[in-house]
Amino acid sequence: MEWKTHAERLAAEVTPAVSRWRDAVAGTPRHVFVPRWWEPAGDGAWALRDGPGDASAWLRAAYSDTSLVTRVGPRHADDASPDERPSGVPTSSGTMPGLVVRMLRHGLLYDGADLGLIGTGTGASTALAVHRLGAGHVTAMDVDPYLTEAATARLASLGMSPRVVTCDATESLPGDFDRIVSMVALRNLAGVLAALRPGGRLVTTLARMHVIVTADKEPDGGARGVVEWDRAGFMRTRTGSTYPSDAGELFAAVRDRAGEDVTEGRYPVLNVAEAWDVHAMLELAAPGVECHYEERGEQRTAWLVHPDGSWARASATWIRPPAVHQGGPRRLWTALERIRHRLNAEGGLPIYGSRVHITPDGVCHFARGRWSASYG
């Protein structure tokens, strides 16, 4: 298959002309790592796409700057039959190449650096790192033994032999590194900090927050850095074959329930999950909150639920003030409106660009101006 022209076009799209990553992207046959993938089929179901069965579609998908879902729940596309229609949330993917390059660039890699790459996935991001550093300096890690085995085989088919390890990134990592870049969103950073050498650099997103944290390790075992003026959304770390049951049951329980408090909201209904800065601030205010949003014509409805039993539902036509129902121990929509009021009053939210101090126990402490918050 003639893939190099497509890879060169992708490289020109996602890297500057002088970037050290341009040759890596242009020289990586991404289609080798994603022979099959899932695409949305409507109503929460997924349809299988088979690359060898349609070479032109395979090339278009593999060499576009998009993420390709390779695993839904516990079902991997490699082993699926054409008529399968699994439902559920993605649990692995081939991450969009431009985002992979951005994360690796945030790592400030240098010749001879030992890199720990969390989230092997398809292995394509590992291939880019090997192009830059050499196989002997790259360790890729994933919780799923199938993914590490498949990635190892696909890398080997290209003559690459980095260390690929099956491990749980929420616990200790296998080795120590000058740089750790995570392609999954982490909740607590104690384990990755312990595996980082003195002066080493960590690059990661945080679960449910869509922020990129870069931090350099200090002598006391902690790290200091910033929340970059950049953003990314990665799947959260998991410890098993799939994520624990999502909040579907919680949403169903409060979908049409009358609230203990019923008020008129101040701001229009918002799809919180897509408003990344607002969502990040809400996660700091109510860690673990889950969001759901629907549009039916001009009718907009948003739900917030929390494992502690707190919930909120706001519904309105277009941008009219919504009717807000809330229940449980906390008022989640009230917390959301405080965040939106700050956004309107100050023209921005303080999370992006904030300073970060990560203590050795893995907790992130954010500060910007008079604002501060903790996470993890």
XYZ file of C-alpha atoms in Angstrom:
376
model
C 0.000 0.000 0.000
C 1.309 3.444 -0.940
C 1.073 5.343 2.350
C 4.066 7.691 2.411
C 2.408 10.532 0.504
C -0.471 10.437 2.977
C 1.887 10.388 5.970
C 3.851 13.340 4.585
C 0.652 15.325 4.121
C -0.367 14.534 7.707
C 3.073 15.538 8.980
C 2.803 18.891 7.209
C -0.602 19.392 8.832
C 0.378 18.649 12.428
C 4.003 19.822 12.694
C 5.876 23.016 11.823
C 8.383 22.732 8.997
C 11.351 22.969 11.394
C 9.944 20.517 13.957
C 11.971 17.462 14.904
C 8.680 15.568 14.883
C 7.933 16.121 11.197
C 10.119 13.262 9.994
C 8.717 11.006 12.716
C 5.125 11.580 11.605
C 6.028 11.369 7.914
C 7.919 8.120 8.473
C 5.301 6.306 10.569
C 2.791 4.072 8.750
C -0.116 4.802 11.069
C -2.423 2.442 9.194
C -0.339 -0.499 10.479
C -1.418 0.370 14.032
C -5.123 0.802 13.259
C -6.245 -1.975 10.899
C -9.766 -1.866 12.343
C -11.680 0.699 14.353
C -15.146 1.660 15.597
C -17.260 4.555 14.360
C -20.499 5.872 15.901
C -23.575 4.202 14.425
C -26.241 6.224 16.232
C -28.214 5.634 19.448
C -25.033 4.934 21.385
C -23.976 1.991 19.204
C -20.717 1.541 17.307
C -20.079 0.089 13.844
C -16.938 -1.741 12.792
C -14.672 -0.408 10.057
C -12.211 -2.816 8.465
C -9.204 -1.161 6.859
C -8.047 -3.932 4.503
C -11.622 -4.251 3.256
C -11.611 -0.657 1.965
C -8.078 0.599 1.375
C -9.056 4.145 0.379
C -11.200 4.630 3.497
C -8.398 3.125 5.572
C -5.875 5.622 4.252
C -8.272 8.544 4.742
C -8.949 7.577 8.347
C -5.421 6.574 9.333
C -3.786 9.699 7.910
C -6.280 12.240 9.211
C -5.662 14.191 12.383
C -8.414 12.379 14.246
C -8.620 9.824 17.016
C -9.828 6.381 15.946
C -11.671 4.368 18.586
C -10.268 0.838 18.702
C -11.999 -0.517 21.802
C -15.529 -0.022 23.173
C -16.044 -1.331 26.679
C -14.146 -4.660 26.669
C -14.646 -5.219 22.901
C -11.634 -4.601 20.694
C -12.161 -3.930 17.002
C -9.433 -6.420 16.091
C -11.562 -9.354 17.279
C -15.032 -8.132 16.306
C -17.303 -9.485 13.605
C -18.680 -7.122 10.936
C -22.267 -7.207 12.225
C -21.450 -6.398 15.838
C -22.883 -3.172 17.269
C -21.466 -2.752 20.766
C -22.638 0.084 22.978
C -20.750 1.828 25.712
C -17.852 4.194 26.138
C -14.521 4.008 24.298
C -11.742 2.398 26.326
C -8.852 2.677 23.872
C -8.055 4.564 20.695
C -5.429 5.665 18.265
C -4.998 9.229 19.490
C -5.065 12.044 16.958
C -1.465 12.515 15.774
C -1.442 16.275 16.305
C -2.299 15.817 19.971
C 0.371 13.142 20.401
C 2.964 15.512 18.958
C 1.805 18.346 21.228
C 2.081 16.170 24.327
C 5.552 14.962 23.359
C 6.667 18.521 22.617
C 5.497 19.594 26.070
C 7.903 16.944 27.394
C 10.934 18.919 26.159
C 12.626 15.677 25.146
C 16.358 15.652 24.552
C 18.814 13.167 23.058
C 19.542 10.397 25.533
C 16.465 11.027 27.691
C 14.666 7.960 29.006
C 10.945 8.354 28.307
C 8.084 6.614 30.069
C 4.997 6.744 27.865
C 1.767 5.918 29.713
C -1.053 4.655 27.508
C 0.397 2.444 24.776
C -2.919 2.199 22.948
C -2.284 1.165 19.355
C 1.462 1.771 19.625
C 1.536 4.632 17.112
C 2.596 7.218 19.703
C 5.352 4.849 20.816
C 6.567 4.673 17.212
C 6.869 8.464 17.082
C 8.865 8.471 20.325
C 11.180 5.733 19.023
C 11.829 7.799 15.876
C 12.952 10.666 18.089
C 14.825 8.924 20.921
C 15.611 5.388 19.785
C 14.036 2.183 21.044
C 16.451 1.838 23.950
C 15.179 5.045 25.531
C 11.426 4.399 25.297
C 9.210 2.422 27.675
C 5.515 2.229 26.784
C 2.964 1.162 29.391
C -0.680 0.095 29.304
C -3.047 -1.707 31.676
C -4.404 -3.974 28.919
C -2.250 -7.013 28.047
C -3.886 -7.357 24.638
C -2.941 -3.788 23.745
C 0.676 -4.199 24.828
C 0.983 -7.496 22.938
C -0.569 -6.083 19.758
C 1.511 -2.908 19.936
C 4.697 -4.918 20.458
C 3.950 -7.024 17.383
C 3.108 -4.036 15.202
C 6.203 -2.129 16.316
C 8.333 -5.216 15.650
C 6.919 -5.440 12.120
C 8.511 -2.019 11.538
C 11.822 -3.053 13.079
C 11.179 -1.244 16.388
C 11.793 -2.903 19.752
C 11.067 -0.477 22.611
C 10.220 -1.834 26.036
C 6.437 -2.348 26.231
C 5.055 -3.241 29.655
C 1.641 -4.230 30.978
C 1.099 -2.330 34.223
C -1.410 -0.235 36.144
C -0.447 3.437 35.971
C -2.503 4.146 39.091
C 0.105 2.161 41.030
C 3.913 2.092 40.757
C 5.589 2.272 37.351
C 8.223 -0.221 36.160
C 11.387 1.825 36.235
C 12.516 5.421 36.517
C 12.567 8.037 33.798
C 13.844 11.466 32.792
C 10.531 12.235 31.146
C 7.054 10.813 31.672
C 4.319 11.679 29.190
C 0.847 10.303 29.811
C -1.609 9.678 26.994
C -4.306 8.875 29.554
C -5.821 11.209 32.140
C -4.536 10.596 35.668
C -6.348 11.166 38.951
C -3.467 10.988 41.442
C 0.152 11.597 40.526
C 2.021 9.920 43.400
C 3.021 6.847 41.376
C 4.295 8.765 38.364
C 6.215 11.226 40.554
C 7.948 8.337 42.304
C 9.125 7.028 38.915
C 10.450 10.404 37.795
C 14.167 11.085 38.249
C 15.287 14.271 40.059
C 14.795 17.206 37.716
C 12.684 15.053 35.417
C 9.599 16.380 33.658
C 6.017 15.141 33.813
C 3.397 15.864 31.173
C -0.151 14.673 31.801
C -3.788 15.523 31.611
C -6.011 15.163 34.675
C -9.105 13.015 34.825
C -12.323 14.891 33.967
C -10.481 18.207 33.595
C -9.079 18.585 30.044
C -6.012 20.422 31.294
C -2.383 19.702 30.456
C -0.048 19.862 33.444
C 3.698 20.122 32.949
C 5.878 19.938 36.050
C 9.522 19.378 36.939
C 10.489 17.177 39.878
C 12.006 18.802 42.943
C 14.408 17.362 45.553
C 11.602 16.766 48.072
C 9.863 14.347 45.685
C 7.186 16.801 44.610
C 7.074 18.851 41.420
C 6.281 22.366 40.301
C 4.969 23.587 36.997
C 1.978 25.079 35.240
C -1.324 24.329 33.606
C -0.436 24.993 29.989
C -2.337 27.417 27.782
C -3.297 24.334 25.873
C -5.894 21.662 26.463
C -6.589 18.041 25.688
C -9.108 15.346 26.465
C -7.878 11.815 27.132
C -9.616 8.728 28.461
C -9.210 8.225 32.195
C -6.945 5.529 33.576
C -8.731 2.287 34.299
C -7.753 -0.691 36.398
C -9.788 -3.411 34.665
C -11.016 -4.431 31.235
C -13.450 -1.519 31.125
C -14.525 1.433 33.230
C -16.831 0.946 36.186
C -20.507 1.331 35.312
C -21.064 4.874 34.142
C -23.601 7.293 35.534
C -26.413 6.048 33.287
C -28.396 4.667 36.205
C -27.956 7.899 38.145
C -29.160 9.945 35.190
C -32.126 7.641 34.642
C -33.135 7.955 38.289
C -33.340 11.763 38.150
C -34.245 12.284 34.516
C -37.738 13.596 35.213
C -37.706 13.802 38.996
C -39.146 16.859 40.719
C -36.447 18.666 42.638
C -36.263 19.440 46.308
C -35.335 22.935 45.133
C -36.951 24.366 41.995
C -35.663 27.726 40.803
C -35.064 29.750 37.661
C -31.477 29.651 36.486
C -29.495 32.759 35.781
C -27.706 31.571 32.632
C -28.757 29.573 29.558
C -28.475 25.788 29.608
C -24.911 24.737 28.865
C -23.394 21.509 27.582
C -20.905 21.439 30.432
C -18.827 18.557 29.086
C -17.987 20.602 25.974
C -17.142 23.792 27.897
C -13.749 22.553 29.035
C -12.710 25.441 31.282
C -16.087 25.465 33.029
C -16.008 21.676 33.338
C -12.539 21.769 34.898
C -13.620 24.307 37.494
C -16.742 22.273 38.282
C -14.603 19.164 38.821
C -12.553 21.117 41.374
C -15.730 22.271 43.105
C -17.474 18.865 43.042
C -14.973 16.092 42.229
C -16.588 13.183 40.433
C -19.549 15.076 38.984
C -20.971 13.579 35.768
C -22.639 15.585 32.996
C -25.275 14.789 30.400
C -26.866 17.046 27.777
C -29.620 16.717 25.179
C -31.125 18.938 22.509
C -34.545 18.337 20.997
C -35.182 21.098 18.508
C -34.711 24.285 20.506
C -35.277 22.538 23.833
C -32.041 22.136 25.794
C -31.691 20.022 28.915
C -28.610 19.383 31.029
C -28.178 17.043 33.967
C -25.478 16.899 36.628
C -25.201 13.895 38.950
C -22.785 12.916 41.669
C -22.145 9.601 43.441
C -23.083 11.223 46.752
C -26.688 11.519 45.526
C -26.576 15.157 44.503
C -28.229 15.965 41.194
C -29.491 18.830 39.071
C -31.517 19.222 35.900
C -31.917 22.430 33.925
C -34.206 22.780 30.929
C -35.149 25.687 28.700
C -35.965 26.722 25.158
C -32.846 28.009 23.425
C -31.184 30.719 25.580
C -34.111 31.487 27.871
C -33.567 31.195 31.637
C -33.957 27.522 32.540
C -36.149 25.808 35.084
C -33.694 24.199 37.495
C -34.488 21.183 39.665
C -31.946 20.125 42.301
C -31.746 17.482 44.995
C -29.400 15.589 47.292
C -26.840 16.929 49.766
C -25.297 19.519 47.409
C -26.677 21.993 44.914
C -24.663 21.203 41.799
C -26.306 23.721 39.463
C -25.749 26.445 42.037
C -22.049 25.544 42.082
C -22.027 25.668 38.275
C -23.674 29.080 38.192
C -21.080 30.478 40.589
C -18.407 29.391 38.113
C -20.277 30.912 35.177
C -20.783 34.145 37.092
C -17.039 34.345 37.660
C -16.451 33.740 33.963
C -18.828 36.556 33.033
C -17.539 38.934 35.680
C -13.822 38.400 35.043
C -13.807 37.417 31.367
C -12.061 34.116 32.039
C -11.483 31.336 34.542
C -8.229 30.910 36.461
C -7.456 27.234 35.839
C -5.576 27.639 32.538
C -2.226 29.310 33.073
C -2.254 28.633 36.808
C 0.800 27.517 38.743
C 0.852 23.924 39.971
C 2.577 22.472 43.016
C 2.330 18.677 43.129
C 3.131 17.330 46.579
C 4.817 13.901 46.928
C 1.443 12.348 47.811
C 0.307 13.155 44.258
C -2.090 15.998 45.053
C -2.094 19.001 42.698
C -2.371 22.449 44.271
C -3.319 25.184 41.812
C -2.872 28.929 42.324
C -3.417 31.975 40.170
C -3.735 35.402 41.705
C -6.009 35.112 44.745
C -7.539 31.866 43.513
C -6.399 28.439 44.686
C -7.734 24.885 44.574
C -6.550 21.299 45.084
C -7.093 18.115 43.108
C -6.404 14.426 43.558
